Amino acid sequence: MALSAEAIATLKAVSTATLTTVLLKKGLRNVWIRGAVPLKPGQPRIVGPAFTLRFVPAREDLATPASWASPISTRAAIEAMPEGCVAVVDAMGVTDAGIFGDILCARMQKRGVAALVTDGVVRDLAGVLDANLPVWCSGVAAPPSVAGLTFVAWQQPIGCGGVAVFPDDIIVVDQDGAVLIPADLLDAVLAEAPEQERMEAWIMTRIDEGVPLPGLYPMNAETKALYETSKNRLQVKTD
């Protein structure tokens, strides 16, 4: 799924916290990927379609260094990743085997992959940071993936951090973590999320003015009327 430049720009202006609120209003509670935190502070907000990868528990006859040359390998999966995608990796929450290291992350960065998101960990920390691939993960560990995991597939439905992720679902990541937008809900979220951001920004101006929370957040009818008036005034000024 190719995201339009306009869609990406819109979502980059919306925090993951706001997105969870918008999705909650649509009945989706489980969209925040547990364990996926920024590998380093200050990573930018990133938006892209999910490219999924799946590990299962290690099995001694399959999880070997020789498997890295298999047609079904993380190496082959990386070569299939399209530019602008967010690689989302189901590592089953395993934190003592690094799914990717510096070489694989460097190759992903060269291919134009937007970010790596996983409920697992990475290895070769210094090299991963030097690769300049934005990473959201559960930490670092020296052992390779085959010490605890077997890679089995890419571009299939996965569970990452307790969230069901399908190929081409939309992933947004920022300092609060990683949030999934189901592909079928993208248009609705694009329509509603910017308004949620505007409304909350207006509420913050009222907080700065000393307005108490009851009736302000959430808004009662009187506050909603004030907000609409303020919004209309701003619209007139910008027209």
PDB file of C-alpha atoms in Angstrom:
ATOM      1  CA  MET A   1       0.000   0.000   0.000  1.00  0.00           C
ATOM      2  CA  ALA A   2       1.454   3.348  -1.033  1.00  0.00           C
ATOM      3  CA  LEU A   3       0.618   6.226   1.289  1.00  0.00           C
ATOM      4  CA  SER A   4       0.119   9.611  -0.304  1.00  0.00           C
ATOM      5  CA  ALA A   5       2.439  12.438   0.655  1.00  0.00           C
ATOM      6  CA  GLU A   6      -0.597  14.285   2.004  1.00  0.00           C
ATOM      7  CA  ALA A   7      -1.586  11.377   4.251  1.00  0.00           C
ATOM      8  CA  ILE A   8       1.941  11.075   5.595  1.00  0.00           C
ATOM      9  CA  ALA A   9       2.137  14.821   6.275  1.00  0.00           C
ATOM     10  CA  THR A  10      -1.215  14.762   8.069  1.00  0.00           C
ATOM     11  CA  LEU A  11      -0.259  11.850  10.319  1.00  0.00           C
ATOM     12  CA  LYS A  12       3.162  13.296  11.069  1.00  0.00           C
ATOM     13  CA  ALA A  13       1.346  16.257  12.604  1.00  0.00           C
ATOM     14  CA  VAL A  14      -0.706  14.029  14.916  1.00  0.00           C
ATOM     15  CA  SER A  15       0.721  12.440  18.063  1.00  0.00           C
ATOM     16  CA  THR A  16       0.335   8.745  18.762  1.00  0.00           C
ATOM     17  CA  ALA A  17      -1.532   9.725  21.924  1.00  0.00           C
ATOM     18  CA  THR A  18      -4.117  11.558  19.831  1.00  0.00           C
ATOM     19  CA  LEU A  19      -4.375   8.633  17.432  1.00  0.00           C
ATOM     20  CA  THR A  20      -5.182   6.239  20.274  1.00  0.00           C
ATOM     21  CA  THR A  21      -7.969   8.593  21.353  1.00  0.00           C
ATOM     22  CA  VAL A  22      -9.423   8.777  17.837  1.00  0.00           C
ATOM     23  CA  LEU A  23      -9.247   4.992  17.470  1.00  0.00           C
ATOM     24  CA  LEU A  24     -10.763   4.491  20.924  1.00  0.00           C
ATOM     25  CA  LYS A  25     -13.783   6.494  19.779  1.00  0.00           C
ATOM     26  CA  LYS A  26     -14.106   3.951  16.968  1.00  0.00           C
ATOM     27  CA  GLY A  27     -14.026   1.050  19.405  1.00  0.00           C
ATOM     28  CA  LEU A  28     -10.356   0.055  19.000  1.00  0.00           C
ATOM     29  CA  ARG A  29      -8.547  -0.217  22.332  1.00  0.00           C
ATOM     30  CA  ASN A  30      -5.609  -2.433  21.422  1.00  0.00           C
ATOM     31  CA  VAL A  31      -3.507  -0.483  18.920  1.00  0.00           C
ATOM     32  CA  TRP A  32      -0.397   0.477  20.943  1.00  0.00           C
ATOM     33  CA  ILE A  33       2.468  -1.985  20.443  1.00  0.00           C
ATOM     34  CA  ARG A  34       3.804  -2.983  23.855  1.00  0.00           C
ATOM     35  CA  GLY A  35       7.544  -3.086  24.310  1.00  0.00           C
ATOM     36  CA  ALA A  36       8.364  -0.922  21.299  1.00  0.00           C
ATOM     37  CA  VAL A  37      10.118   2.138  22.692  1.00  0.00           C
ATOM     38  CA  PRO A  38      12.544   4.523  20.957  1.00  0.00           C
ATOM     39  CA  LEU A  39      16.064   3.128  20.881  1.00  0.00           C
ATOM     40  CA  LYS A  40      17.408   6.644  21.297  1.00  0.00           C
ATOM     41  CA  PRO A  41      15.821   9.952  22.344  1.00  0.00           C
ATOM     42  CA  GLY A  42      14.723  12.461  19.751  1.00  0.00           C
ATOM     43  CA  GLN A  43      13.761  10.086  16.976  1.00  0.00           C
ATOM     44  CA  PRO A  44      11.280  11.840  14.681  1.00  0.00           C
ATOM     45  CA  ARG A  45       7.636  10.900  14.245  1.00  0.00           C
ATOM     46  CA  ILE A  46       7.510   8.419  11.384  1.00  0.00           C
ATOM     47  CA  VAL A  47       4.596   7.126   9.305  1.00  0.00           C
ATOM     48  CA  GLY A  48       4.533   4.168   6.946  1.00  0.00           C
ATOM     49  CA  PRO A  49       2.757   0.988   5.876  1.00  0.00           C
ATOM     50  CA  ALA A  50       3.616  -2.113   7.865  1.00  0.00           C
ATOM     51  CA  PHE A  51       5.916  -4.731   6.364  1.00  0.00           C
ATOM     52  CA  THR A  52       5.568  -7.683   8.713  1.00  0.00           C
ATOM     53  CA  LEU A  53       8.103 -10.306   9.794  1.00  0.00           C
ATOM     54  CA  ARG A  54       7.462 -13.264  12.096  1.00  0.00           C
ATOM     55  CA  PHE A  55       9.608 -15.332  14.422  1.00  0.00           C
ATOM     56  CA  VAL A  56       8.590 -18.451  16.350  1.00  0.00           C
ATOM     57  CA  PRO A  57      10.415 -20.152  19.237  1.00  0.00           C
ATOM     58  CA  ALA A  58      13.844 -21.488  18.401  1.00  0.00           C
ATOM     59  CA  ARG A  59      14.074 -25.095  17.225  1.00  0.00           C
ATOM     60  CA  GLU A  60      17.554 -26.511  17.155  1.00  0.00           C
ATOM     61  CA  ASP A  61      17.390 -28.008  13.666  1.00  0.00           C
ATOM     62  CA  LEU A  62      16.106 -24.748  12.170  1.00  0.00           C
ATOM     63  CA  ALA A  63      17.565 -21.916  14.237  1.00  0.00           C
ATOM     64  CA  THR A  64      21.186 -22.176  13.118  1.00  0.00           C
ATOM     65  CA  PRO A  65      23.680 -19.762  11.570  1.00  0.00           C
ATOM     66  CA  ALA A  66      23.249 -21.711   8.327  1.00  0.00           C
ATOM     67  CA  SER A  67      19.601 -20.604   8.233  1.00  0.00           C
ATOM     68  CA  TRP A  68      20.743 -17.041   7.528  1.00  0.00           C
ATOM     69  CA  ALA A  69      21.467 -18.131   3.934  1.00  0.00           C
ATOM     70  CA  SER A  70      18.063 -19.784   3.495  1.00  0.00           C
ATOM     71  CA  PRO A  71      15.528 -18.430   0.984  1.00  0.00           C
ATOM     72  CA  ILE A  72      13.302 -17.896   4.027  1.00  0.00           C
ATOM     73  CA  SER A  73      15.489 -15.608   6.098  1.00  0.00           C
ATOM     74  CA  THR A  74      15.595 -12.125   7.505  1.00  0.00           C
ATOM     75  CA  ARG A  75      18.070 -11.293   4.760  1.00  0.00           C
ATOM     76  CA  ALA A  76      15.608 -12.269   2.028  1.00  0.00           C
ATOM     77  CA  ALA A  77      12.825 -10.390   3.791  1.00  0.00           C
ATOM     78  CA  ILE A  78      14.871  -7.202   3.906  1.00  0.00           C
ATOM     79  CA  GLU A  79      15.458  -7.373   0.158  1.00  0.00           C
ATOM     80  CA  ALA A  80      11.667  -7.511  -0.320  1.00  0.00           C
ATOM     81  CA  MET A  81      10.988  -4.395   1.755  1.00  0.00           C
ATOM     82  CA  PRO A  82       9.693  -1.431  -0.263  1.00  0.00           C
ATOM     83  CA  GLU A  83      10.944   2.085   0.275  1.00  0.00           C
ATOM     84  CA  GLY A  84       9.035   3.952   2.970  1.00  0.00           C
ATOM     85  CA  CYS A  85       7.701   0.899   4.791  1.00  0.00           C
ATOM     86  CA  VAL A  86       7.910   0.352   8.542  1.00  0.00           C
ATOM     87  CA  ALA A  87       9.301  -3.102   9.316  1.00  0.00           C
ATOM     88  CA  VAL A  88       7.203  -4.590  12.121  1.00  0.00           C
ATOM     89  CA  VAL A  89       8.737  -7.702  13.657  1.00  0.00           C
ATOM     90  CA  ASP A  90       6.987 -10.238  15.863  1.00  0.00           C
ATOM     91  CA  ALA A  91       9.761 -11.453  18.163  1.00  0.00           C
ATOM     92  CA  MET A  92       7.289 -12.840  20.726  1.00  0.00           C
ATOM     93  CA  GLY A  93       8.642 -10.430  23.323  1.00  0.00           C
ATOM     94  CA  VAL A  94      11.924 -12.373  23.539  1.00  0.00           C
ATOM     95  CA  THR A  95      14.562 -10.081  25.035  1.00  0.00           C
ATOM     96  CA  ASP A  96      17.675 -12.286  25.129  1.00  0.00           C
ATOM     97  CA  ALA A  97      18.237 -12.694  21.379  1.00  0.00           C
ATOM     98  CA  GLY A  98      18.784  -9.719  19.061  1.00  0.00           C
ATOM     99  CA  ILE A  99      16.672  -9.982  15.916  1.00  0.00           C
ATOM    100  CA  PHE A 100      18.745  -7.498  13.889  1.00  0.00           C
ATOM    101  CA  GLY A 101      22.217  -6.072  14.214  1.00  0.00           C
ATOM    102  CA  ASP A 102      24.230  -3.347  12.578  1.00  0.00           C
ATOM    103  CA  ILE A 103      24.618  -4.958   9.135  1.00  0.00           C
ATOM    104  CA  LEU A 104      20.931  -5.726   8.661  1.00  0.00           C
ATOM    105  CA  CYS A 105      19.882  -2.306   9.950  1.00  0.00           C
ATOM    106  CA  ALA A 106      22.376  -0.616   7.629  1.00  0.00           C
ATOM    107  CA  ARG A 107      20.944  -2.524   4.670  1.00  0.00           C
ATOM    108  CA  MET A 108      17.392  -1.562   5.647  1.00  0.00           C
ATOM    109  CA  GLN A 109      18.434   2.067   5.845  1.00  0.00           C
ATOM    110  CA  LYS A 110      20.024   1.836   2.391  1.00  0.00           C
ATOM    111  CA  ARG A 111      16.786   0.394   1.002  1.00  0.00           C
ATOM    112  CA  GLY A 112      14.834   3.361   2.323  1.00  0.00           C
ATOM    113  CA  VAL A 113      12.987   1.542   5.089  1.00  0.00           C
ATOM    114  CA  ALA A 114      11.439   4.232   7.300  1.00  0.00           C
ATOM    115  CA  ALA A 115      11.798   2.486  10.678  1.00  0.00           C
ATOM    116  CA  LEU A 116      12.038  -0.809  12.533  1.00  0.00           C
ATOM    117  CA  VAL A 117       9.414  -1.645  15.176  1.00  0.00           C
ATOM    118  CA  THR A 118       9.571  -4.798  17.303  1.00  0.00           C
ATOM    119  CA  ASP A 119       8.577  -6.245  20.652  1.00  0.00           C
ATOM    120  CA  GLY A 120      12.023  -7.853  20.710  1.00  0.00           C
ATOM    121  CA  VAL A 121      15.541  -6.455  20.926  1.00  0.00           C
ATOM    122  CA  VAL A 122      18.448  -5.558  18.663  1.00  0.00           C
ATOM    123  CA  ARG A 123      22.175  -6.291  18.940  1.00  0.00           C
ATOM    124  CA  ASP A 124      25.386  -4.464  17.984  1.00  0.00           C
ATOM    125  CA  LEU A 125      24.004  -1.298  19.547  1.00  0.00           C
ATOM    126  CA  ALA A 126      26.779   1.082  18.498  1.00  0.00           C
ATOM    127  CA  GLY A 127      26.557  -0.077  14.896  1.00  0.00           C
ATOM    128  CA  VAL A 128      22.769   0.049  14.852  1.00  0.00           C
ATOM    129  CA  LEU A 129      22.872   3.635  16.052  1.00  0.00           C
ATOM    130  CA  ASP A 130      25.491   4.461  13.400  1.00  0.00           C
ATOM    131  CA  ALA A 131      23.233   2.955  10.716  1.00  0.00           C
ATOM    132  CA  ASN A 132      20.740   5.808  11.298  1.00  0.00           C
ATOM    133  CA  LEU A 133      17.717   3.533  10.998  1.00  0.00           C
ATOM    134  CA  PRO A 134      15.100   4.718  13.503  1.00  0.00           C
ATOM    135  CA  VAL A 135      14.345   1.776  15.814  1.00  0.00           C
ATOM    136  CA  TRP A 136      11.578   1.141  18.331  1.00  0.00           C
ATOM    137  CA  CYS A 137      12.293  -1.995  20.383  1.00  0.00           C
ATOM    138  CA  SER A 138      12.470  -3.493  23.880  1.00  0.00           C
ATOM    139  CA  GLY A 139      16.199  -3.008  24.349  1.00  0.00           C
ATOM    140  CA  VAL A 140      19.455  -4.696  23.371  1.00  0.00           C
ATOM    141  CA  ALA A 141      21.039  -8.125  23.759  1.00  0.00           C
ATOM    142  CA  ALA A 142      24.308  -9.556  22.437  1.00  0.00           C
ATOM    143  CA  PRO A 143      23.146 -13.070  21.354  1.00  0.00           C
ATOM    144  CA  PRO A 144      21.928 -13.479  17.754  1.00  0.00           C
ATOM    145  CA  SER A 145      18.329 -14.232  16.861  1.00  0.00           C
ATOM    146  CA  VAL A 146      18.938 -17.971  16.419  1.00  0.00           C
ATOM    147  CA  ALA A 147      19.863 -18.210  20.107  1.00  0.00           C
ATOM    148  CA  GLY A 148      16.179 -17.874  20.946  1.00  0.00           C
ATOM    149  CA  LEU A 149      14.076 -17.552  17.785  1.00  0.00           C
ATOM    150  CA  THR A 150      13.382 -19.092  14.392  1.00  0.00           C
ATOM    151  CA  PHE A 151      12.463 -16.797  11.500  1.00  0.00           C
ATOM    152  CA  VAL A 152       9.570 -18.219   9.468  1.00  0.00           C
ATOM    153  CA  ALA A 153       7.798 -15.658   7.274  1.00  0.00           C
ATOM    154  CA  TRP A 154       7.232 -12.132   6.076  1.00  0.00           C
ATOM    155  CA  GLN A 155       4.183 -10.215   4.867  1.00  0.00           C
ATOM    156  CA  GLN A 156       1.752 -12.327   6.898  1.00  0.00           C
ATOM    157  CA  PRO A 157      -0.505 -11.271   9.789  1.00  0.00           C
ATOM    158  CA  ILE A 158       1.486 -11.172  13.011  1.00  0.00           C
ATOM    159  CA  GLY A 159       1.088 -10.328  16.661  1.00  0.00           C
ATOM    160  CA  CYS A 160       3.581  -7.695  17.805  1.00  0.00           C
ATOM    161  CA  GLY A 161       3.497  -6.400  21.334  1.00  0.00           C
ATOM    162  CA  GLY A 162       0.030  -7.875  21.771  1.00  0.00           C
ATOM    163  CA  VAL A 163      -1.367  -6.106  18.693  1.00  0.00           C
ATOM    164  CA  ALA A 164      -2.630  -7.818  15.536  1.00  0.00           C
ATOM    165  CA  VAL A 165      -0.702  -6.343  12.607  1.00  0.00           C
ATOM    166  CA  PHE A 166      -1.602  -7.047   8.988  1.00  0.00           C
ATOM    167  CA  PRO A 167       0.591  -6.115   6.027  1.00  0.00           C
ATOM    168  CA  ASP A 168      -0.137  -2.543   4.900  1.00  0.00           C
ATOM    169  CA  ASP A 169      -1.766  -1.449   8.145  1.00  0.00           C
ATOM    170  CA  ILE A 170      -0.444   2.015   8.942  1.00  0.00           C
ATOM    171  CA  ILE A 171       2.182   2.457  11.645  1.00  0.00           C
ATOM    172  CA  VAL A 172       2.885   5.771  13.364  1.00  0.00           C
ATOM    173  CA  VAL A 173       5.785   5.999  15.809  1.00  0.00           C
ATOM    174  CA  ASP A 174       6.977   8.790  18.069  1.00  0.00           C
ATOM    175  CA  GLN A 175       8.409   9.235  21.559  1.00  0.00           C
ATOM    176  CA  ASP A 176       5.281   7.615  23.078  1.00  0.00           C
ATOM    177  CA  GLY A 177       5.757   4.423  21.083  1.00  0.00           C
ATOM    178  CA  ALA A 178       4.143   2.728  18.096  1.00  0.00           C
ATOM    179  CA  VAL A 179       0.459   2.876  17.148  1.00  0.00           C
ATOM    180  CA  LEU A 180      -1.332   0.900  14.460  1.00  0.00           C
ATOM    181  CA  ILE A 181      -4.080   2.312  12.247  1.00  0.00           C
ATOM    182  CA  PRO A 182      -6.039  -0.427  10.439  1.00  0.00           C
ATOM    183  CA  ALA A 183      -5.776   0.192   6.708  1.00  0.00           C
ATOM    184  CA  ASP A 184      -9.559   0.269   6.313  1.00  0.00           C
ATOM    185  CA  LEU A 185      -9.824   3.072   8.905  1.00  0.00           C
ATOM    186  CA  LEU A 186      -7.124   5.293   7.431  1.00  0.00           C
ATOM    187  CA  ASP A 187      -9.487   7.714   5.674  1.00  0.00           C
ATOM    188  CA  ALA A 188     -11.614   8.158   8.781  1.00  0.00           C
ATOM    189  CA  VAL A 189      -8.561   8.786  10.949  1.00  0.00           C
ATOM    190  CA  LEU A 190      -7.155  11.291   8.455  1.00  0.00           C
ATOM    191  CA  ALA A 191     -10.456  13.149   8.589  1.00  0.00           C
ATOM    192  CA  GLU A 192     -10.813  13.190  12.376  1.00  0.00           C
ATOM    193  CA  ALA A 193      -7.336  13.224  13.908  1.00  0.00           C
ATOM    194  CA  PRO A 194      -6.334  16.789  12.904  1.00  0.00           C
ATOM    195  CA  GLU A 195      -9.546  18.130  14.452  1.00  0.00           C
ATOM    196  CA  GLN A 196      -8.781  16.236  17.674  1.00  0.00           C
ATOM    197  CA  GLU A 197      -5.351  17.868  17.731  1.00  0.00           C
ATOM    198  CA  ARG A 198      -6.851  21.340  17.165  1.00  0.00           C
ATOM    199  CA  MET A 199      -9.411  20.812  19.895  1.00  0.00           C
ATOM    200  CA  GLU A 200      -6.830  19.668  22.422  1.00  0.00           C
ATOM    201  CA  ALA A 201      -4.540  22.577  21.525  1.00  0.00           C
ATOM    202  CA  TRP A 202      -7.436  24.965  22.187  1.00  0.00           C
ATOM    203  CA  ILE A 203      -8.119  23.250  25.508  1.00  0.00           C
ATOM    204  CA  MET A 204      -4.478  23.835  26.462  1.00  0.00           C
ATOM    205  CA  THR A 205      -4.895  27.555  25.815  1.00  0.00           C
ATOM    206  CA  ARG A 206      -7.838  27.546  28.218  1.00  0.00           C
ATOM    207  CA  ILE A 207      -5.778  25.653  30.792  1.00  0.00           C
ATOM    208  CA  ASP A 208      -3.097  28.348  30.468  1.00  0.00           C
ATOM    209  CA  GLU A 209      -5.817  30.909  31.184  1.00  0.00           C
ATOM    210  CA  GLY A 210      -6.658  29.141  34.441  1.00  0.00           C
ATOM    211  CA  VAL A 211      -9.941  27.513  33.367  1.00  0.00           C
ATOM    212  CA  PRO A 212     -10.778  24.503  35.592  1.00  0.00           C
ATOM    213  CA  LEU A 213     -11.166  21.051  34.055  1.00  0.00           C
ATOM    214  CA  PRO A 214     -14.850  20.273  34.778  1.00  0.00           C
ATOM    215  CA  GLY A 215     -16.782  21.182  31.646  1.00  0.00           C
ATOM    216  CA  LEU A 216     -13.573  21.874  29.756  1.00  0.00           C
ATOM    217  CA  TYR A 217     -12.131  18.391  29.383  1.00  0.00           C
ATOM    218  CA  PRO A 218     -14.302  16.763  28.249  1.00  0.00           C
ATOM    219  CA  MET A 219     -16.194  19.724  26.862  1.00  0.00           C
ATOM    220  CA  ASN A 220     -19.738  20.483  27.949  1.00  0.00           C
ATOM    221  CA  ALA A 221     -22.185  22.177  25.592  1.00  0.00           C
ATOM    222  CA  GLU A 222     -21.130  25.692  26.597  1.00  0.00           C
ATOM    223  CA  THR A 223     -17.437  24.953  26.071  1.00  0.00           C
ATOM    224  CA  LYS A 224     -18.148  23.328  22.714  1.00  0.00           C
ATOM    225  CA  ALA A 225     -19.946  26.489  21.618  1.00  0.00           C
ATOM    226  CA  LEU A 226     -16.984  28.631  22.676  1.00  0.00           C
ATOM    227  CA  TYR A 227     -14.619  26.342  20.811  1.00  0.00           C
ATOM    228  CA  GLU A 228     -16.684  26.441  17.615  1.00  0.00           C
ATOM    229  CA  THR A 229     -16.851  30.238  17.793  1.00  0.00           C
ATOM    230  CA  SER A 230     -13.091  30.445  18.271  1.00  0.00           C
ATOM    231  CA  LYS A 231     -12.515  28.036  15.393  1.00  0.00           C
ATOM    232  CA  ASN A 232     -14.811  29.994  13.092  1.00  0.00           C
ATOM    233  CA  ARG A 233     -13.034  33.244  13.936  1.00  0.00           C
ATOM    234  CA  LEU A 234      -9.701  31.673  13.119  1.00  0.00           C
ATOM    235  CA  GLN A 235     -11.072  30.366   9.831  1.00  0.00           C
ATOM    236  CA  VAL A 236     -12.296  33.811   8.855  1.00  0.00           C
ATOM    237  CA  LYS A 237      -8.872  35.295   9.572  1.00  0.00           C
ATOM    238  CA  THR A 238      -7.103  32.721   7.414  1.00  0.00           C
ATOM    239  CA  ASP A 239      -9.511  32.950   4.454  1.00  0.00           C
TER     240      ASP A 239
END
